[in-house]
Amino acid sequence: MSSEAAAEPLDPTPAHAPYDEVLELADRYARAWLDSVRERPIPPRAGIDAVMDALGRELPEYGEPAADVITRLAEGAEPGLIAIGSPRFYGWVIGGTQPVALAADWLVSTWDQNSGLRTITPGAVAVEEIAATWLLDLLSLPAESEVGFTTGATTAQTVCMAAARDEVLRREGWDVERDGMAGGSRIRFIVGEERHGTVDLAGRYLGLGEPIAVASDDEGRIRVDALREELAAGTGPAIVVLQAGNIHSGAYDDFLGAIAVAHEAGAWVHIDGAFGLWAAASPRLRHLVAGMGGADSWSTDAHKTLSVPYDCGIAIVRDGRAMTGALSMHASYLQATEVGADPHEKVLELSRRARGIPTWAVLRSLGRTGIARLVEQLAASARIIGDGLAELPGVEVLNDVVFTQVCVALESDAATEALSERLWADGEVLAMTSRWHDRAVVRFSVSNWGTDAAQATRTVEVVARTLAAIRAGR
Ligand SMILES: *Cc1c(COP(=O)(O)O)cnc(C)c1O
């Protein structure tokens, strides 16, 4: 290419048009969505093919004005959107967005700070560091811990387990950061039978292989006696992953017992508390997490219980040096600071959006009491749903509803699946089928800040009506 061609100016329109028009348009579409999200049918009306047809599949030879692009996007994608923000959306553990978090997130995109380095983006890093300090306080975790804002709980636990892996091998005299994994001791990677599948994934990313699964009890809690036996059966470095909040039952492992046993064997203990860690923020519910502060690392999500927009997870590691040792990149063009770890040293990304800012906004807007009330409301709504469904003929609630999860089954797997399909078709309540203890279940995960007592009661009424209709052959 000749230098003249390279120097040719860009077409000044439409890419260089002012922001106002498109932002006003996006704002209008955003408000229309938010106005409809509480009452619209929850499932998407259109599938991927229909949305692709509406958007147009061909790469355009020439561009179109920015406003037309936004209109095309909003109108084309909308029929394919699922109303995750509905207060009657109980599918998986995913929740809505609080207004303050959404507004803060808009600013994060607008400011567009690449928040990997403390010295370069002090405004963004200050907000995230305040949020990190508050999180440790709210969750009663060791104040000296380092906190990384990740894309979710999967990457948060990957980050924590990277610190764990390097540290347990370092204690054996093996430097995995320099020498890699081959030749070092095999790490015993021990989990409960009912751990979340992403724990296995994190282990795979880190070269730990498949975990050793020890038995769990009826509610999905790791059996401490089985853990003790497994630890006694071998030697060498070990990582034990415990769980705060089983996705089917909401149950919590016995942290006091399990951590004592694991630490006695020299293991690093990580706790996956993607949604369950938040019980610690409530004086009424924190008995569920008794002893969890004794672990070495913890992972959770802000995009679940805290209702920030996707995406934000949180990685917390007591030994900050293990964390930054595993994750920092040493490069001549990045100047390390004396004052504290840079954000990029605590997550997998170098360049990163300041995704901790919406978390700060929710904490600031609710305060300690408001966060406790939010968590308590989710648990109370789950109890209303559990108690209400248990009254319906033929419905069995399979778990002890200690937190936000309710698992129900009907007289047969086919009947359970029929209920879930009918709920999906009607669209007023969305709960998903799963399998638990060899039975088909419909699982209600109460994860939305808008799910209050009235919504929970309405949910029970909808399920009662739906079941009656199915049974009457309507
Ligand atoms: C959701 C969840 C995860 C994974 O979190 P992502 O944010 O989806 O990556 C891990 N563990 C548990 C218990 C979860 O509920």
Coordinates of C-alpha atoms and ligand atoms in Angstrom, one line a residue:
M1 CA 0.0 0.0 0.0
S2 CA 1.4 3.4 -0.9
S3 CA 1.8 6.0 1.8
E4 CA -0.7 8.3 0.1
A5 CA -3.4 5.6 0.3
A6 CA -2.7 5.1 4.0
A7 CA -2.9 8.9 4.6
E8 CA -6.3 9.2 3.0
P9 CA -8.7 10.7 5.5
L10 CA -11.6 8.6 6.8
D11 CA -15.1 9.5 5.6
P12 CA -16.1 12.0 8.3
T13 CA -19.7 10.6 8.4
P14 CA -21.3 8.7 9.9
A15 CA -18.6 7.4 12.2
H16 CA -17.7 10.8 13.4
A17 CA -21.3 12.0 14.0
P18 CA -21.9 13.5 17.4
Y19 CA -22.9 11.3 20.3
D20 CA -26.2 12.9 21.2
E21 CA -28.5 11.4 18.6
V22 CA -27.4 7.8 19.2
L23 CA -27.3 8.1 23.0
E24 CA -30.8 9.6 23.1
L25 CA -32.0 6.8 20.8
A26 CA -30.3 4.1 23.0
D27 CA -31.8 5.8 26.1
R28 CA -35.3 5.6 24.6
Y29 CA -34.9 1.9 23.7
A30 CA -33.4 1.2 27.2
R31 CA -36.4 2.8 28.9
A32 CA -38.9 1.0 26.8
W33 CA -37.2 -2.3 27.7
L34 CA -37.1 -1.5 31.4
D35 CA -40.8 -0.4 31.3
S36 CA -41.8 -3.7 29.9
V37 CA -39.5 -6.1 31.7
R38 CA -41.6 -6.7 34.8
E39 CA -44.8 -7.7 32.9
R40 CA -43.8 -8.9 29.5
P41 CA -43.8 -12.7 28.8
I42 CA -40.4 -13.9 30.1
P43 CA -39.2 -16.3 27.4
P44 CA -37.8 -14.9 24.1
R45 CA -40.4 -14.8 21.3
A46 CA -38.0 -15.2 18.4
G47 CA -35.1 -17.6 17.9
I48 CA -31.6 -17.0 16.6
D49 CA -32.5 -17.4 12.9
A50 CA -35.4 -15.0 13.1
V51 CA -33.2 -12.4 14.8
M52 CA -30.4 -12.9 12.2
D53 CA -32.9 -12.4 9.4
A54 CA -34.2 -9.2 11.1
L55 CA -30.7 -7.8 11.6
G56 CA -29.5 -8.8 8.0
R57 CA -26.9 -11.4 7.5
E58 CA -24.7 -9.8 4.8
L59 CA -21.7 -7.7 5.7
P60 CA -22.6 -4.4 4.3
E61 CA -20.3 -3.0 1.6
Y62 CA -21.0 0.6 2.8
G63 CA -21.9 1.6 6.3
E64 CA -25.2 3.2 7.5
P65 CA -25.8 6.1 9.9
A66 CA -25.2 5.3 13.6
A67 CA -28.8 6.0 14.5
D68 CA -30.0 3.5 11.9
V69 CA -27.6 0.9 13.3
I70 CA -29.0 1.4 16.8
T71 CA -32.6 1.2 15.6
R72 CA -31.8 -2.0 13.6
L73 CA -30.1 -3.5 16.7
A74 CA -32.8 -2.6 19.2
E75 CA -35.7 -3.6 16.9
G76 CA -34.0 -6.7 15.5
A77 CA -32.7 -8.2 18.7
E78 CA -35.6 -7.3 21.0
P79 CA -37.9 -10.3 20.1
G80 CA -35.0 -12.6 20.9
L81 CA -34.4 -11.2 24.4
I82 CA -35.3 -13.1 27.5
A83 CA -36.7 -11.0 30.5
I84 CA -34.0 -11.9 33.0
G85 CA -34.9 -8.7 34.8
S86 CA -38.4 -10.0 35.6
P87 CA -39.1 -10.5 39.3
R88 CA -40.6 -13.9 38.4
F89 CA -37.5 -15.1 36.6
Y90 CA -36.1 -18.0 38.6
G91 CA -34.1 -19.8 35.8
W92 CA -30.6 -20.6 37.0
V93 CA -29.0 -18.3 39.6
I94 CA -29.2 -15.1 37.5
G95 CA -30.7 -11.9 38.5
G96 CA -31.7 -8.4 37.4
T97 CA -30.1 -5.1 37.5
Q98 CA -30.6 -2.4 40.1
P99 CA -31.2 1.1 38.7
V100 CA -28.1 2.6 40.4
A101 CA -25.9 -0.2 39.1
L102 CA -27.2 0.2 35.5
A103 CA -26.6 4.0 35.6
A104 CA -23.1 3.4 37.0
D105 CA -22.4 0.9 34.3
W106 CA -23.4 3.4 31.6
L107 CA -20.7 5.7 33.1
V108 CA -18.2 2.9 33.1
S109 CA -18.7 2.4 29.3
T110 CA -18.7 6.2 28.8
W111 CA -15.5 6.9 30.7
D112 CA -13.9 3.9 29.0
Q113 CA -11.0 3.7 31.5
N114 CA -8.6 0.8 30.9
S115 CA -8.4 0.1 34.6
G116 CA -5.4 -2.3 34.8
L117 CA -3.0 0.2 36.4
R118 CA -3.3 2.3 39.6
T119 CA -1.3 5.2 38.4
I120 CA -3.1 5.6 35.0
T121 CA -6.7 5.5 36.0
P122 CA -6.8 6.6 39.6
G123 CA -10.5 7.6 39.5
A124 CA -11.7 4.1 38.6
V125 CA -9.2 2.3 40.8
A126 CA -10.1 4.4 43.8
V127 CA -13.8 3.4 43.4
E128 CA -13.0 -0.3 43.0
E129 CA -10.6 -0.2 46.0
I130 CA -13.3 1.3 48.2
A131 CA -15.7 -1.3 47.0
A132 CA -13.1 -4.1 47.7
T133 CA -12.6 -2.8 51.3
W134 CA -16.4 -2.6 51.9
L135 CA -16.9 -6.2 50.5
L136 CA -14.4 -7.6 53.0
D137 CA -16.1 -5.8 55.8
L138 CA -19.6 -6.9 54.7
L139 CA -18.6 -10.5 54.3
S140 CA -16.5 -10.6 57.4
L141 CA -13.4 -11.7 55.5
P142 CA -9.8 -10.9 56.5
A143 CA -9.1 -7.2 55.9
E144 CA -5.6 -8.0 54.5
S145 CA -7.1 -10.0 51.6
E146 CA -6.6 -8.9 48.0
V147 CA -9.7 -8.5 45.8
G148 CA -9.9 -8.9 42.1
F149 CA -13.0 -7.9 40.0
T150 CA -13.4 -10.6 37.4
T151 CA -16.0 -11.4 34.7
G152 CA -17.8 -13.9 36.9
A153 CA -17.5 -16.6 39.6
T154 CA -15.9 -19.0 37.2
T155 CA -13.0 -16.7 36.5
A156 CA -12.9 -15.6 40.1
Q157 CA -12.4 -19.2 41.3
T158 CA -9.9 -19.7 38.5
V159 CA -7.9 -16.7 39.8
C160 CA -8.1 -18.0 43.4
M161 CA -7.1 -21.5 42.5
A162 CA -4.2 -20.2 40.4
A163 CA -2.9 -18.6 43.7
A164 CA -3.6 -21.9 45.5
R165 CA -1.8 -24.0 42.9
D166 CA 1.3 -21.9 42.9
E167 CA 1.4 -21.6 46.7
V168 CA 0.9 -25.3 47.5
L169 CA 3.7 -26.2 45.0
R170 CA 5.9 -23.4 46.3
R171 CA 5.6 -25.0 49.8
E172 CA 7.0 -28.2 48.2
G173 CA 10.0 -26.2 46.8
W174 CA 8.5 -26.2 43.3
D175 CA 8.4 -23.0 41.4
V176 CA 5.4 -23.4 39.0
E177 CA 5.7 -19.8 37.8
R178 CA 9.2 -20.6 36.4
D179 CA 9.1 -24.3 35.7
G180 CA 5.5 -25.0 34.8
M181 CA 3.6 -28.1 36.1
A182 CA 5.5 -31.0 34.6
G183 CA 7.9 -32.5 37.1
G184 CA 6.2 -31.0 40.1
S185 CA 4.1 -33.0 42.6
R186 CA 0.6 -33.9 41.4
I187 CA -1.8 -31.7 43.4
R188 CA -4.7 -33.5 45.0
F189 CA -7.7 -31.4 43.9
I190 CA -10.5 -32.4 46.3
V191 CA -14.2 -31.3 46.0
G192 CA -17.6 -32.4 47.2
E193 CA -19.7 -34.6 45.0
E194 CA -22.2 -31.7 44.5
R195 CA -19.7 -28.9 43.7
H196 CA -20.7 -26.6 40.9
G197 CA -19.4 -27.7 37.4
T198 CA -17.3 -24.6 37.0
V199 CA -15.0 -25.8 39.8
D200 CA -14.0 -28.6 37.5
L201 CA -13.5 -26.1 34.7
A202 CA -11.2 -23.9 36.8
G203 CA -9.2 -27.0 37.7
R204 CA -8.9 -27.9 34.0
Y205 CA -7.7 -24.4 33.1
L206 CA -5.0 -24.7 35.7
G207 CA -3.8 -28.1 34.7
L208 CA -5.1 -29.9 37.8
G209 CA -7.0 -32.5 35.9
E210 CA -10.3 -33.9 37.2
P211 CA -11.1 -33.4 40.8
I212 CA -11.4 -36.2 43.4
A213 CA -15.0 -36.0 44.5
V214 CA -15.8 -37.0 48.1
A215 CA -19.3 -37.9 49.3
S216 CA -22.0 -35.3 50.0
D217 CA -25.0 -35.6 52.3
D218 CA -28.7 -35.4 51.3
E219 CA -28.6 -31.6 51.0
G220 CA -25.4 -31.6 49.0
R221 CA -23.0 -30.7 51.8
I222 CA -19.5 -32.3 51.7
R223 CA -19.2 -35.0 54.3
V224 CA -16.4 -34.0 56.7
D225 CA -15.7 -37.6 57.6
A226 CA -15.3 -38.5 53.9
L227 CA -13.1 -35.5 53.4
R228 CA -10.9 -36.5 56.3
E229 CA -10.6 -40.0 54.9
E230 CA -9.6 -38.8 51.5
L231 CA -7.0 -36.4 52.8
A232 CA -5.5 -39.2 55.0
A233 CA -5.3 -41.5 52.1
G234 CA -2.6 -39.6 50.4
T235 CA 0.2 -37.1 50.8
G236 CA 1.6 -34.0 49.0
P237 CA 0.1 -30.7 48.0
A238 CA -3.7 -30.4 48.1
I239 CA -6.5 -27.9 47.3
V240 CA -9.9 -28.4 48.8
V241 CA -12.9 -26.6 47.3
L242 CA -15.9 -26.1 49.6
Q243 CA -19.2 -24.6 48.7
A244 CA -21.4 -21.8 50.2
G245 CA -24.7 -22.4 48.5
N246 CA -25.6 -25.5 46.6
I247 CA -27.4 -24.7 43.4
H248 CA -30.2 -27.1 44.1
S249 CA -30.6 -26.9 47.9
G250 CA -28.8 -23.7 48.8
A251 CA -27.0 -25.7 51.5
Y252 CA -23.7 -24.7 53.0
D253 CA -20.8 -27.0 53.8
D254 CA -19.7 -27.3 57.4
F255 CA -16.9 -24.8 57.1
L256 CA -15.7 -25.1 60.7
G257 CA -15.3 -28.9 60.4
A258 CA -14.1 -29.1 56.8
I259 CA -11.6 -26.3 57.0
A260 CA -10.0 -27.7 60.2
V261 CA -9.6 -31.1 58.6
A262 CA -8.2 -29.6 55.4
H263 CA -5.8 -27.3 57.1
E264 CA -4.6 -30.1 59.4
A265 CA -3.6 -31.9 56.2
G266 CA -1.8 -28.7 54.9
A267 CA -4.4 -28.1 52.1
W268 CA -5.4 -24.7 50.7
V269 CA -9.1 -24.2 51.1
H270 CA -11.1 -22.3 48.6
I271 CA -14.8 -21.5 49.0
D272 CA -17.1 -21.2 46.0
G273 CA -19.8 -18.9 47.2
A274 CA -21.1 -17.5 43.9
F275 CA -24.4 -16.5 45.5
G276 CA -24.2 -18.1 48.9
L277 CA -21.4 -16.0 50.3
W278 CA -23.8 -13.1 50.6
A279 CA -25.5 -14.8 53.6
A280 CA -22.6 -13.3 55.5
A281 CA -24.0 -9.8 55.0
S282 CA -27.1 -10.6 57.0
P283 CA -27.1 -10.9 60.8
R284 CA -30.1 -13.3 60.5
L285 CA -28.5 -15.6 57.9
R286 CA -24.8 -15.4 58.7
H287 CA -25.0 -18.5 60.8
L288 CA -25.0 -20.4 57.5
V289 CA -21.4 -19.3 56.8
A290 CA -20.1 -19.9 60.3
G291 CA -16.3 -20.5 60.1
M292 CA -15.9 -19.6 56.4
G293 CA -13.4 -16.8 57.3
G294 CA -10.9 -19.5 58.1
A295 CA -10.5 -20.4 54.4
D296 CA -7.6 -19.2 52.2
S297 CA -9.7 -17.8 49.3
W298 CA -13.3 -17.1 48.3
S299 CA -15.1 -16.4 45.1
T300 CA -18.5 -14.8 44.5
D301 CA -20.5 -12.9 42.0
A302 CA -21.8 -9.4 42.0
H303 CA -24.0 -10.1 39.0
K304 CA -26.1 -12.6 41.0
T305 CA -27.2 -11.5 44.5
L306 CA -26.0 -7.9 44.2
S307 CA -27.9 -7.3 40.9
V308 CA -25.3 -5.5 38.9
P309 CA -25.5 -5.8 35.1
Y310 CA -23.4 -8.5 33.6
D311 CA -20.6 -9.0 34.2
C312 CA -18.9 -8.9 37.6
G313 CA -17.4 -11.6 39.8
I314 CA -15.2 -11.2 42.8
A315 CA -12.0 -13.1 43.7
I316 CA -10.7 -12.8 47.3
V317 CA -7.4 -14.2 48.4
R318 CA -6.0 -13.9 52.0
D319 CA -2.4 -14.1 50.9
G320 CA -2.1 -11.3 48.4
R321 CA 1.5 -12.3 47.5
A322 CA 0.3 -15.7 46.3
M323 CA -2.3 -14.0 44.2
T324 CA -0.1 -11.4 42.5
G325 CA 2.7 -14.0 42.2
A326 CA 0.4 -16.2 40.1
L327 CA -1.2 -13.4 38.1
S328 CA 1.0 -10.5 37.5
M329 CA 2.7 -9.8 34.2
H330 CA 6.2 -8.4 34.4
A331 CA 6.7 -6.0 31.5
S332 CA 9.1 -3.1 31.1
Y333 CA 6.4 -0.8 29.9
L334 CA 4.3 -1.2 33.0
Q335 CA 5.7 0.5 36.1
A336 CA 4.9 -1.4 39.3
T337 CA 3.8 0.8 42.2
E338 CA 5.0 0.6 45.8
V339 CA 1.6 1.2 47.3
G340 CA -0.4 -1.8 46.3
A341 CA -1.1 -4.4 43.7
D342 CA -2.4 -3.1 40.4
P343 CA -5.8 -4.4 39.3
H344 CA -4.3 -6.4 36.5
E345 CA -2.3 -8.4 39.0
K346 CA -5.4 -9.8 40.6
V347 CA -7.4 -11.0 37.5
L348 CA -6.7 -12.8 34.2
E349 CA -7.0 -9.7 32.0
L350 CA -4.5 -7.0 31.5
S351 CA -6.8 -4.5 29.8
R352 CA -10.0 -4.4 31.7
R353 CA -13.2 -2.3 32.1
A354 CA -13.7 -0.9 35.6
R355 CA -16.4 -3.5 36.3
G356 CA -16.2 -3.0 40.0
I357 CA -17.8 0.4 39.8
P358 CA -21.4 -0.8 39.6
T359 CA -20.7 -2.9 42.7
W360 CA -19.5 0.2 44.5
A361 CA -22.8 2.0 43.4
V362 CA -25.0 -0.8 44.9
L363 CA -23.1 -0.9 48.1
R364 CA -23.2 2.9 48.4
S365 CA -26.9 3.0 47.6
L366 CA -28.0 0.2 49.9
G367 CA -25.5 0.5 52.8
R368 CA -24.9 -2.3 55.2
T369 CA -28.5 -2.5 56.3
G370 CA -29.9 -2.4 52.8
I371 CA -27.6 -5.2 51.6
A372 CA -28.7 -7.3 54.6
R373 CA -32.4 -6.6 53.7
L374 CA -31.8 -7.5 50.1
V375 CA -30.3 -10.9 51.0
E376 CA -33.0 -11.5 53.6
Q377 CA -35.7 -10.6 51.1
L378 CA -34.4 -13.2 48.6
A379 CA -34.3 -15.9 51.3
A380 CA -37.8 -14.9 52.6
S381 CA -39.3 -15.0 49.1
A382 CA -37.7 -18.5 48.6
R383 CA -39.4 -19.6 51.8
I384 CA -42.8 -18.2 50.6
I385 CA -42.4 -20.1 47.4
G386 CA -41.2 -23.3 49.1
D387 CA -44.1 -23.2 51.7
G388 CA -46.7 -22.3 49.1
L389 CA -45.7 -25.0 46.6
A390 CA -45.5 -27.7 49.3
E391 CA -49.2 -27.1 49.9
L392 CA -50.2 -27.9 46.3
P393 CA -51.4 -31.4 45.7
G394 CA -48.7 -33.8 44.3
V395 CA -45.9 -31.3 44.8
E396 CA -42.9 -32.2 46.9
V397 CA -40.3 -29.7 48.0
L398 CA -37.1 -31.8 48.0
N399 CA -34.7 -29.4 49.8
D400 CA -34.5 -27.8 53.1
V401 CA -35.1 -24.1 52.0
V402 CA -32.3 -22.5 54.0
F403 CA -31.4 -19.7 51.5
T404 CA -32.6 -18.8 48.0
Q405 CA -33.1 -22.2 46.3
V406 CA -36.3 -24.2 46.0
C407 CA -36.3 -27.6 44.3
V408 CA -39.7 -29.3 43.6
A409 CA -40.8 -32.5 42.0
L410 CA -44.2 -33.9 41.1
E411 CA -45.3 -37.5 41.2
S412 CA -43.2 -38.5 38.1
D413 CA -40.4 -37.0 36.0
A414 CA -42.8 -36.6 33.1
A415 CA -45.2 -34.6 35.2
T416 CA -42.4 -32.4 36.5
E417 CA -41.1 -31.7 33.0
A418 CA -44.7 -31.0 31.8
L419 CA -45.0 -28.4 34.5
S420 CA -41.8 -26.7 33.5
E421 CA -42.7 -26.7 29.8
R422 CA -46.1 -25.3 30.5
L423 CA -44.7 -22.5 32.7
W424 CA -42.3 -21.6 29.8
A425 CA -45.1 -21.6 27.3
D426 CA -47.3 -19.3 29.4
G427 CA -44.4 -17.0 30.2
E428 CA -45.5 -15.4 33.5
V429 CA -43.1 -17.4 35.7
L430 CA -39.8 -18.9 34.5
A431 CA -38.2 -21.8 36.4
M432 CA -36.0 -24.4 34.8
T433 CA -35.8 -28.2 35.0
S434 CA -32.7 -29.9 36.3
R435 CA -31.9 -33.3 37.8
W436 CA -31.1 -33.7 41.4
H437 CA -30.7 -37.0 43.3
D438 CA -31.9 -38.9 40.2
R439 CA -35.1 -37.1 39.8
A440 CA -36.3 -34.4 37.4
V441 CA -36.9 -31.2 39.4
V442 CA -38.1 -27.7 38.7
R443 CA -35.8 -25.3 40.4
F444 CA -36.6 -21.9 41.6
S445 CA -33.5 -19.7 42.2
V446 CA -34.6 -16.5 43.8
S447 CA -31.9 -14.1 42.6
N448 CA -33.8 -10.9 41.6
W449 CA -33.9 -7.8 43.8
G450 CA -37.5 -7.3 42.6
T451 CA -38.7 -10.6 43.9
D452 CA -40.6 -9.5 47.1
A453 CA -43.3 -11.2 49.1
A454 CA -46.0 -10.1 46.6
Q455 CA -44.1 -11.5 43.6
A456 CA -43.4 -14.8 45.5
T457 CA -47.1 -15.2 46.4
R458 CA -48.1 -14.5 42.8
T459 CA -45.5 -17.1 41.7
V460 CA -47.2 -19.7 43.9
E461 CA -50.6 -18.7 42.5
V462 CA -49.3 -19.0 38.9
V463 CA -47.9 -22.5 39.6
A464 CA -51.1 -23.6 41.3
R465 CA -53.2 -22.4 38.3
T466 CA -50.8 -24.0 35.8
L467 CA -50.9 -27.4 37.6
A468 CA -54.7 -27.3 37.9
A469 CA -54.9 -26.6 34.2
I470 CA -52.5 -29.4 33.3
R471 CA -54.4 -31.8 35.5
A472 CA -57.8 -30.8 34.1
G473 CA -56.4 -31.5 30.6
R474 CA -56.7 -27.8 29.7
Ligands
LIG1 C1 -23.2 -19.3 39.0 C2 -22.3 -20.1 39.8 C3 -20.9 -20.3 39.4 C4 -20.4 -19.7 38.1 O1 -20.5 -18.3 38.1 P1 -20.4 -17.4 36.8 O2 -20.6 -16.0 37.2 O3 -21.6 -17.9 35.9 O4 -19.1 -17.7 36.1 C5 -20.1 -21.0 40.2 N1 -20.6 -21.6 41.4 C6 -21.9 -21.5 41.8 C7 -22.3 -22.1 43.0 C8 -22.8 -20.7 41.0 O5 -24.0 -20.6 41.4

